[in-house]
Amino acid sequence: MTTLRRIVAIAGLAALSLTGTLAATAADAPSEARFLDLINQERTSDSLAALTVYSDLVDDAQSHTDTMLSQNTLFHNPNLGSVTTGWYALGENVGYGYGVDSLHEAFMDSPGHRANVLGDYNYVGIGVSNESDGTMWVTVVFMKGPNGLADSPAADLDPTPSDNTIGFVNPSSGEWHLQDQNGAVTTFYYGNPGDYPVIGDWNCDGVDTPGLYRQSDGYVYLRNSNTQGIADVRFFFGNPGDVPLAGDFNGDGCDTISIYRPVNGTVYVINRLGSEDGGLGAAEFSYVFGQPIDVAFTGDFDNDGIDEVGLFHPDTGTVTFRSGHEANASTSSMTFGQWSDKVVAGDWNGDGNATVAAFRPSDRQIHLSSSEVDTLGTVSVSGTASDWYPVSGNFYLK
C-alpha cells in the first residue's frame, strides 16, 4: 500500500482480463460525479474516450467502499472478477483521504492507478462514503466491455438542483439547520459560541457546506460535508473583527474565504484556501466599498459565474450591488429591508442570478426579492429564533 498520510492513502493497483454482458445508470452523489468528471478530464486531455457509468459497477464499488470503512482498512476487492459479467478487462483504484481532488491527484501521481484512469476501459463505477470526521473512502471500478451497455454520459451526472435554499445557524450553540428544495431539514452542531457562520463549496464538488470564521483570532474552519465533526480545512486570514465573505471570486467553480473589514469599509479578496493551521498572507487585491455600519454579503448578481459583493445599509434599508472586483466597477442600489434584517443572497429560482433575501427577526420570516427591484414575497420560518443567522446555498441533503 502506498500511503500519503493526512492527505490520502491509496492501495496498490488491481487489474483483471476476461469476457461476458449487462445494463446501466449513473452515479448519484456529487462526490462520485466529481471523481468521474476529473477522470474524464484526464482521459479527454490524453485523447481518450470518456468513461460511462455502469450500474453493476456502481453497486459493487459502493459495497466495497462501505466494507473498507466499516473495517477501517484499505484493501482491494478479492472478488473483483465477480462484480459483474460480460467484461473483457477490469481494474480497481481504492483510497481514503480528505477530498475528491486530493484523492484524484494521488491516484494520478501513482503509476499503477494512473494506468487505470487512462486505461483501455469504457465503463466505470464509483462508490464514496464519508466518516463523521470528514475522511472520504472511495472505490473506483474500471471495466472494458461491449458497447451499448450504458447510456449515461459523464456530462449528465450532476444531480444537484441549481436553486439555493436557506438554512439557519444558532450562534450561541453552533446548531445548524439546513433545508433542501423539498423542505427536508438536516440538523447538526458545528463550531463554538460566537463563531461567524458561512457556507461555500470548499472542495469544488457542487455542494455547499459549513464554514466558520472566528472573529477573535481570524481563524477559518471549513467542513466538506453537511454533518457534525471537526474541520477538514483550517487556516487564518485577516484581522480580529473582520467579517468573512464566502464565494467563487474568479469563476473557477471553487469557493474561498475573503473578508470585509468594517473599520475601514474595505473588501479583501483571495482566491485560494489555506491549510494546516497556516496563514494565507496578503490578499490578492482589495477595494474600498461601504461604511463601518454596512453589512456585506456575496452572490452572482449578473450570471457571469463570479460572485460579487453586496452591502446592506441598515440605516437606510437599502442594498447596493457591485458589478465586479475591478477598481472602477459600477454599483447599483435598490430599496430593500429594515434596519434589523439579516440579509443573504442566493439563486432562488435557478436562473443563474442571485437576488437578496432578508430574515426579519420581528416576524421570523424570510422576505425574498424576486429581482433587483423592491418586490417582496415572504416565506414563513416560524419557530426559528430571532437571533439566528440565515445562510444560503445548495446543500444537496440526502
Coordinates of C-alpha atoms in Angstrom, one line a residue:
M1 CA 0.0 0.0 0.0
T2 CA 1.2 3.5 -0.9
T3 CA 0.5 5.9 1.9
L4 CA 0.4 9.7 1.9
R5 CA -0.9 10.2 5.4
R6 CA -3.1 13.1 6.3
I7 CA -3.8 13.9 2.6
V8 CA -4.6 10.5 1.2
A9 CA -3.9 6.8 1.3
I10 CA -4.3 4.6 -1.8
A11 CA -3.9 0.9 -2.3
G12 CA -1.9 -0.9 -5.0
L13 CA -3.4 -1.5 -8.4
A14 CA -5.7 -4.4 -9.2
A15 CA -6.5 -5.4 -12.8
L16 CA -8.0 -8.5 -14.5
S17 CA -9.0 -9.6 -18.0
L18 CA -11.8 -11.9 -19.4
T19 CA -15.4 -11.7 -21.2
G20 CA -19.4 -11.6 -20.6
T21 CA -22.7 -9.0 -20.6
L22 CA -25.1 -6.4 -18.6
A23 CA -27.3 -2.9 -18.1
A24 CA -26.9 0.8 -16.8
T25 CA -27.3 4.1 -14.8
A26 CA -25.3 6.9 -13.3
A27 CA -23.6 7.6 -10.0
D28 CA -26.0 9.6 -7.8
A29 CA -24.0 11.8 -5.5
P30 CA -21.9 14.9 -6.1
S31 CA -18.6 13.3 -4.9
E32 CA -19.0 10.4 -7.4
A33 CA -19.8 13.0 -10.1
R34 CA -16.7 15.0 -9.3
F35 CA -14.5 11.9 -9.4
L36 CA -15.9 11.0 -12.8
D37 CA -15.5 14.5 -14.1
L38 CA -11.8 14.5 -13.1
I39 CA -11.2 11.1 -14.5
N40 CA -12.8 12.0 -17.8
Q41 CA -10.9 15.3 -17.9
E42 CA -7.7 13.3 -17.7
R43 CA -8.9 10.9 -20.4
T44 CA -10.0 13.7 -22.8
S45 CA -6.7 15.6 -22.4
D46 CA -5.0 12.3 -23.3
S47 CA -7.2 11.9 -26.4
L48 CA -9.1 9.0 -24.9
A49 CA -12.9 8.4 -24.8
A50 CA -14.8 9.4 -21.7
L51 CA -15.9 6.6 -19.4
T52 CA -19.6 5.9 -18.9
V53 CA -21.2 4.9 -15.6
Y54 CA -22.5 1.4 -15.3
S55 CA -24.9 0.4 -12.6
D56 CA -23.4 -3.1 -11.8
L57 CA -20.1 -1.5 -11.1
V58 CA -21.5 1.3 -9.0
D59 CA -23.3 -1.2 -6.7
D60 CA -20.1 -3.2 -6.1
A61 CA -17.9 -0.1 -5.8
Q62 CA -20.2 1.3 -3.1
S63 CA -20.4 -2.0 -1.3
H64 CA -16.6 -2.4 -1.2
T65 CA -16.2 1.2 0.0
D66 CA -18.6 0.6 2.8
T67 CA -16.8 -2.6 3.8
M68 CA -13.4 -0.8 3.9
L69 CA -14.8 2.0 6.0
S70 CA -16.5 -0.4 8.5
Q71 CA -13.2 -2.3 8.9
N72 CA -11.1 0.8 8.8
T73 CA -8.8 -1.0 6.4
L74 CA -7.8 -0.1 2.8
F75 CA -7.7 -3.2 0.5
H76 CA -8.7 -4.3 -2.9
N77 CA -11.8 -6.4 -3.6
P78 CA -10.6 -10.0 -3.6
N79 CA -13.7 -10.9 -5.7
L80 CA -13.3 -8.2 -8.3
G81 CA -13.8 -10.7 -11.1
S82 CA -17.3 -11.4 -10.0
V83 CA -18.6 -7.8 -9.6
T84 CA -20.4 -8.3 -12.9
T85 CA -20.5 -10.4 -16.1
G86 CA -19.6 -9.7 -19.7
W87 CA -16.4 -7.9 -19.1
Y88 CA -13.2 -8.1 -21.1
A89 CA -11.0 -6.3 -18.5
L90 CA -11.4 -4.9 -15.0
G91 CA -9.3 -2.6 -12.9
E92 CA -9.8 -1.0 -9.4
N93 CA -8.5 2.0 -7.6
V94 CA -9.2 2.4 -3.8
G95 CA -8.2 5.1 -1.4
Y96 CA -9.1 7.3 1.5
G97 CA -8.4 11.0 2.3
Y98 CA -9.8 14.4 2.8
G99 CA -11.4 15.4 -0.5
V100 CA -12.1 14.3 -4.1
D101 CA -9.4 16.4 -5.7
S102 CA -6.6 15.4 -3.4
L103 CA -7.5 11.7 -3.8
H104 CA -7.7 12.0 -7.6
E105 CA -4.3 13.8 -7.6
A106 CA -2.8 10.9 -5.5
F107 CA -4.2 8.4 -8.0
M108 CA -2.6 10.3 -10.9
D109 CA 0.7 10.5 -9.1
S110 CA 0.8 6.7 -8.8
P111 CA 1.8 4.9 -12.0
G112 CA -0.4 1.9 -11.4
H113 CA -3.5 4.0 -10.5
R114 CA -2.8 6.4 -13.3
A115 CA -2.7 3.5 -15.7
N116 CA -6.2 2.5 -14.7
V117 CA -7.5 6.1 -15.1
L118 CA -6.1 6.2 -18.6
G119 CA -6.6 2.5 -19.4
D120 CA -8.4 0.7 -22.2
Y121 CA -11.8 0.9 -20.5
N122 CA -15.2 2.2 -21.5
Y123 CA -17.2 1.9 -18.2
V124 CA -16.7 2.9 -14.6
G125 CA -18.5 2.6 -11.2
I126 CA -17.6 4.8 -8.3
G127 CA -18.6 4.4 -4.6
V128 CA -17.9 7.1 -2.0
S129 CA -18.5 7.0 1.8
N130 CA -17.6 9.6 4.4
E131 CA -16.7 9.3 8.1
S132 CA -18.1 11.7 10.6
D133 CA -14.7 13.5 10.8
G134 CA -14.8 14.1 7.0
T135 CA -12.5 11.3 5.9
M136 CA -13.6 10.1 2.4
W137 CA -13.3 6.5 1.3
V138 CA -13.6 5.6 -2.4
T139 CA -13.6 2.7 -4.7
V140 CA -13.4 3.1 -8.5
V141 CA -14.0 0.1 -10.7
F142 CA -13.0 0.3 -14.3
M143 CA -14.3 -2.1 -17.0
K144 CA -13.8 -2.8 -20.6
G145 CA -17.0 -4.4 -22.1
P146 CA -19.4 -4.5 -25.0
N147 CA -20.6 -1.1 -26.3
G148 CA -24.2 -0.1 -25.6
L149 CA -24.4 -1.3 -22.0
A150 CA -24.9 2.1 -20.6
D151 CA -26.3 5.4 -21.9
S152 CA -25.4 8.0 -19.2
P153 CA -22.7 10.4 -20.4
A154 CA -20.4 12.0 -17.8
A155 CA -21.8 15.4 -18.5
D156 CA -25.2 14.4 -17.3
L157 CA -24.1 13.3 -13.8
D158 CA -24.7 16.4 -11.7
P159 CA -28.0 15.8 -9.9
T160 CA -27.8 18.9 -7.8
P161 CA -30.7 21.3 -8.2
S162 CA -29.5 24.7 -9.3
D163 CA -31.7 26.8 -7.0
N164 CA -30.5 27.7 -3.5
T165 CA -32.3 27.2 -0.2
I166 CA -31.9 28.9 3.2
G167 CA -30.7 27.5 6.4
F168 CA -30.2 28.9 9.9
V169 CA -27.4 28.8 12.5
N170 CA -27.7 29.4 16.2
P171 CA -24.6 31.4 17.0
S172 CA -24.9 30.7 20.8
S173 CA -24.8 26.9 20.4
G174 CA -23.3 26.1 17.0
E175 CA -26.5 24.4 15.9
W176 CA -27.1 24.3 12.1
H177 CA -30.5 23.7 10.4
L178 CA -30.2 23.2 6.6
Q179 CA -33.2 22.7 4.4
D180 CA -33.3 21.2 0.9
Q181 CA -35.5 22.1 -2.0
N182 CA -38.2 19.6 -0.8
G183 CA -38.4 21.0 2.7
A184 CA -36.4 18.2 4.4
V185 CA -34.2 19.6 7.2
T186 CA -30.8 18.3 8.4
T187 CA -29.7 19.4 11.9
F188 CA -26.2 19.1 13.4
Y189 CA -23.7 21.0 15.6
Y190 CA -20.6 22.7 14.3
G191 CA -18.5 25.4 15.9
N192 CA -18.2 27.4 19.1
P193 CA -20.4 30.1 20.5
G194 CA -19.7 33.4 18.8
D195 CA -18.2 31.9 15.6
Y196 CA -19.4 33.6 12.4
P197 CA -21.1 31.1 10.1
V198 CA -20.6 30.9 6.3
I199 CA -21.5 28.4 3.6
G200 CA -19.5 27.5 0.5
D201 CA -18.3 24.8 -1.9
W202 CA -14.8 24.4 -0.5
N203 CA -13.8 21.2 -2.4
C204 CA -15.4 22.1 -5.7
D205 CA -17.9 19.1 -5.7
G206 CA -21.1 21.2 -6.2
V207 CA -22.3 21.0 -2.6
D208 CA -22.2 24.0 -0.2
T209 CA -21.1 23.0 3.3
P210 CA -20.4 24.8 6.6
G211 CA -17.6 27.2 7.4
L212 CA -16.8 29.2 10.4
Y213 CA -14.8 32.4 11.0
R214 CA -13.5 33.0 14.5
Q215 CA -13.5 36.8 14.7
S216 CA -11.4 36.8 17.9
D217 CA -8.3 35.5 16.1
G218 CA -9.1 35.4 12.3
Y219 CA -9.1 31.6 12.1
V220 CA -11.2 29.8 9.4
Y221 CA -12.7 26.3 9.9
L222 CA -14.3 24.6 7.0
R223 CA -16.1 21.2 6.6
N224 CA -16.6 19.3 3.3
S225 CA -19.9 17.6 4.3
N226 CA -23.2 18.7 5.9
T227 CA -22.5 16.7 9.1
Q228 CA -21.2 17.2 12.6
G229 CA -17.5 16.8 13.0
I230 CA -14.1 18.6 13.1
A231 CA -12.9 21.0 10.4
D232 CA -11.4 19.4 7.2
V233 CA -9.6 22.7 6.4
R234 CA -8.3 25.3 8.9
F235 CA -6.1 28.4 8.5
F236 CA -6.1 32.0 9.4
F237 CA -6.7 35.1 7.3
G238 CA -7.3 38.7 8.2
N239 CA -7.6 40.5 11.5
P240 CA -9.8 40.1 14.6
G241 CA -13.2 41.7 13.9
D242 CA -13.2 41.0 10.2
V243 CA -16.3 39.6 8.5
P244 CA -15.9 36.5 6.3
L245 CA -17.2 36.6 2.7
A246 CA -17.6 33.2 1.0
G247 CA -17.8 32.9 -2.7
D248 CA -16.3 32.0 -6.1
F249 CA -14.5 35.3 -6.9
N250 CA -12.7 34.1 -10.0
G251 CA -15.1 31.8 -11.7
D252 CA -13.2 28.5 -11.2
G253 CA -16.1 26.7 -9.6
C254 CA -14.5 26.7 -6.1
D255 CA -15.4 28.9 -3.2
T256 CA -12.9 30.6 -1.0
I257 CA -13.0 32.9 2.0
S258 CA -12.4 36.6 1.6
I259 CA -13.1 39.3 4.2
Y260 CA -14.8 42.6 4.7
R261 CA -13.2 44.9 7.2
P262 CA -15.8 47.2 8.7
V263 CA -13.4 49.5 10.4
N264 CA -12.2 50.8 7.0
G265 CA -15.0 49.7 4.7
T266 CA -12.6 47.5 2.6
V267 CA -13.1 44.2 0.8
Y268 CA -10.0 41.9 0.7
V269 CA -10.2 39.1 -1.9
I270 CA -8.2 35.9 -2.1
N271 CA -8.8 33.0 -4.4
R272 CA -7.3 30.1 -2.5
L273 CA -7.7 28.3 0.8
G274 CA -5.1 27.8 3.4
S275 CA -4.2 24.5 5.2
E276 CA -2.5 23.0 8.2
D277 CA -3.1 26.0 10.5
G278 CA -1.1 28.2 8.2
G279 CA -1.8 31.8 7.1
L280 CA -2.8 32.9 3.7
G281 CA -0.7 36.1 3.7
A282 CA -1.8 39.3 1.9
A283 CA -5.0 39.5 -0.2
E284 CA -4.7 39.3 -3.9
F285 CA -6.5 42.6 -4.3
S286 CA -8.7 44.9 -2.2
Y287 CA -11.0 47.8 -2.7
V288 CA -13.0 50.3 -0.6
F289 CA -16.7 49.6 -0.6
G290 CA -19.1 50.8 2.1
Q291 CA -19.0 52.2 5.6
P292 CA -18.4 50.6 9.0
I293 CA -22.2 50.3 9.7
D294 CA -22.8 48.3 6.4
V295 CA -23.3 44.5 6.3
A296 CA -21.5 42.7 3.5
F297 CA -22.8 39.6 1.6
T298 CA -21.9 37.8 -1.7
G299 CA -23.7 36.4 -4.7
D300 CA -23.5 36.1 -8.5
F301 CA -25.7 39.1 -9.3
D302 CA -25.1 39.2 -13.1
N303 CA -25.0 35.5 -14.0
D304 CA -21.3 35.5 -15.1
G305 CA -20.2 32.7 -12.8
I306 CA -18.3 35.0 -10.5
D307 CA -19.5 36.1 -7.1
E308 CA -19.7 39.8 -6.4
V309 CA -20.1 41.7 -3.1
G310 CA -23.2 43.5 -2.0
L311 CA -23.9 45.7 1.0
F312 CA -26.9 46.1 3.2
H313 CA -27.2 49.6 4.7
P314 CA -29.3 49.1 7.8
D315 CA -29.6 52.9 8.4
T316 CA -31.5 53.4 5.2
G317 CA -32.9 49.9 4.5
T318 CA -31.2 49.7 1.1
V319 CA -28.9 47.3 -0.7
T320 CA -26.0 48.2 -3.0
F321 CA -24.5 45.7 -5.5
R322 CA -21.1 45.9 -7.0
S323 CA -20.7 44.8 -10.7
G324 CA -17.3 43.2 -10.2
H325 CA -14.0 43.4 -8.3
E326 CA -12.3 46.0 -10.6
A327 CA -11.3 49.3 -9.0
N328 CA -13.7 51.1 -11.4
A329 CA -16.6 48.6 -11.0
S330 CA -20.0 50.2 -11.2
T331 CA -22.7 49.8 -8.5
S332 CA -26.5 49.8 -8.4
S333 CA -28.9 50.1 -5.5
M334 CA -32.4 49.1 -4.5
T335 CA -34.7 49.8 -1.6
F336 CA -35.0 46.6 0.4
G337 CA -35.4 45.6 4.0
Q338 CA -35.5 47.1 7.5
W339 CA -32.7 48.1 9.9
S340 CA -32.9 44.9 11.9
D341 CA -32.9 42.5 8.9
K342 CA -30.2 39.9 8.3
V343 CA -29.5 39.8 4.6
V344 CA -28.3 36.9 2.4
A345 CA -28.2 36.3 -1.3
G346 CA -28.9 33.2 -3.4
D347 CA -30.3 31.9 -6.7
W348 CA -33.8 31.1 -5.5
N349 CA -35.3 30.1 -8.9
G350 CA -32.4 28.5 -10.7
D351 CA -32.0 31.2 -13.4
G352 CA -28.3 31.8 -12.6
N353 CA -28.9 35.3 -11.0
A354 CA -28.5 35.8 -7.2
T355 CA -31.0 38.1 -5.5
V356 CA -31.4 39.1 -1.9
A357 CA -33.4 37.8 0.9
A358 CA -33.8 39.2 4.4
F359 CA -34.6 37.3 7.7
R360 CA -36.7 39.7 9.7
P361 CA -36.5 38.9 13.4
S362 CA -39.7 40.9 14.2
D363 CA -41.9 38.4 12.3
R364 CA -39.5 35.5 11.9
Q365 CA -40.0 35.4 8.2
I366 CA -37.7 35.4 5.2
H367 CA -38.5 38.2 2.8
L368 CA -37.4 37.4 -0.8
S369 CA -36.6 39.8 -3.5
S370 CA -37.5 38.2 -6.9
S371 CA -35.3 40.6 -8.7
E372 CA -33.2 43.7 -8.0
V373 CA -36.3 45.9 -7.5
D374 CA -38.4 46.4 -4.5
T375 CA -40.6 43.3 -5.0
L376 CA -41.0 41.2 -1.8
G377 CA -42.5 37.9 -1.1
T378 CA -42.5 36.1 2.3
V379 CA -41.7 32.6 3.3
S380 CA -42.7 31.7 6.9
V381 CA -39.9 30.3 9.1
S382 CA -41.9 30.5 12.3
G383 CA -40.2 28.8 15.2
T384 CA -36.7 29.9 14.2
A385 CA -35.2 32.0 17.0
S386 CA -34.9 35.7 16.1
D387 CA -31.1 35.9 16.9
W388 CA -30.2 33.1 14.5
Y389 CA -28.2 33.7 11.3
P390 CA -29.6 32.9 7.9
V391 CA -27.2 31.1 5.4
S392 CA -28.0 30.2 1.8
G393 CA -26.6 27.6 -0.5
N394 CA -27.1 24.4 -2.4
F395 CA -26.8 21.8 0.4
Y396 CA -27.7 18.6 -1.6
L397 CA -29.2 16.9 1.5
K398 CA -30.0 13.2 1.2

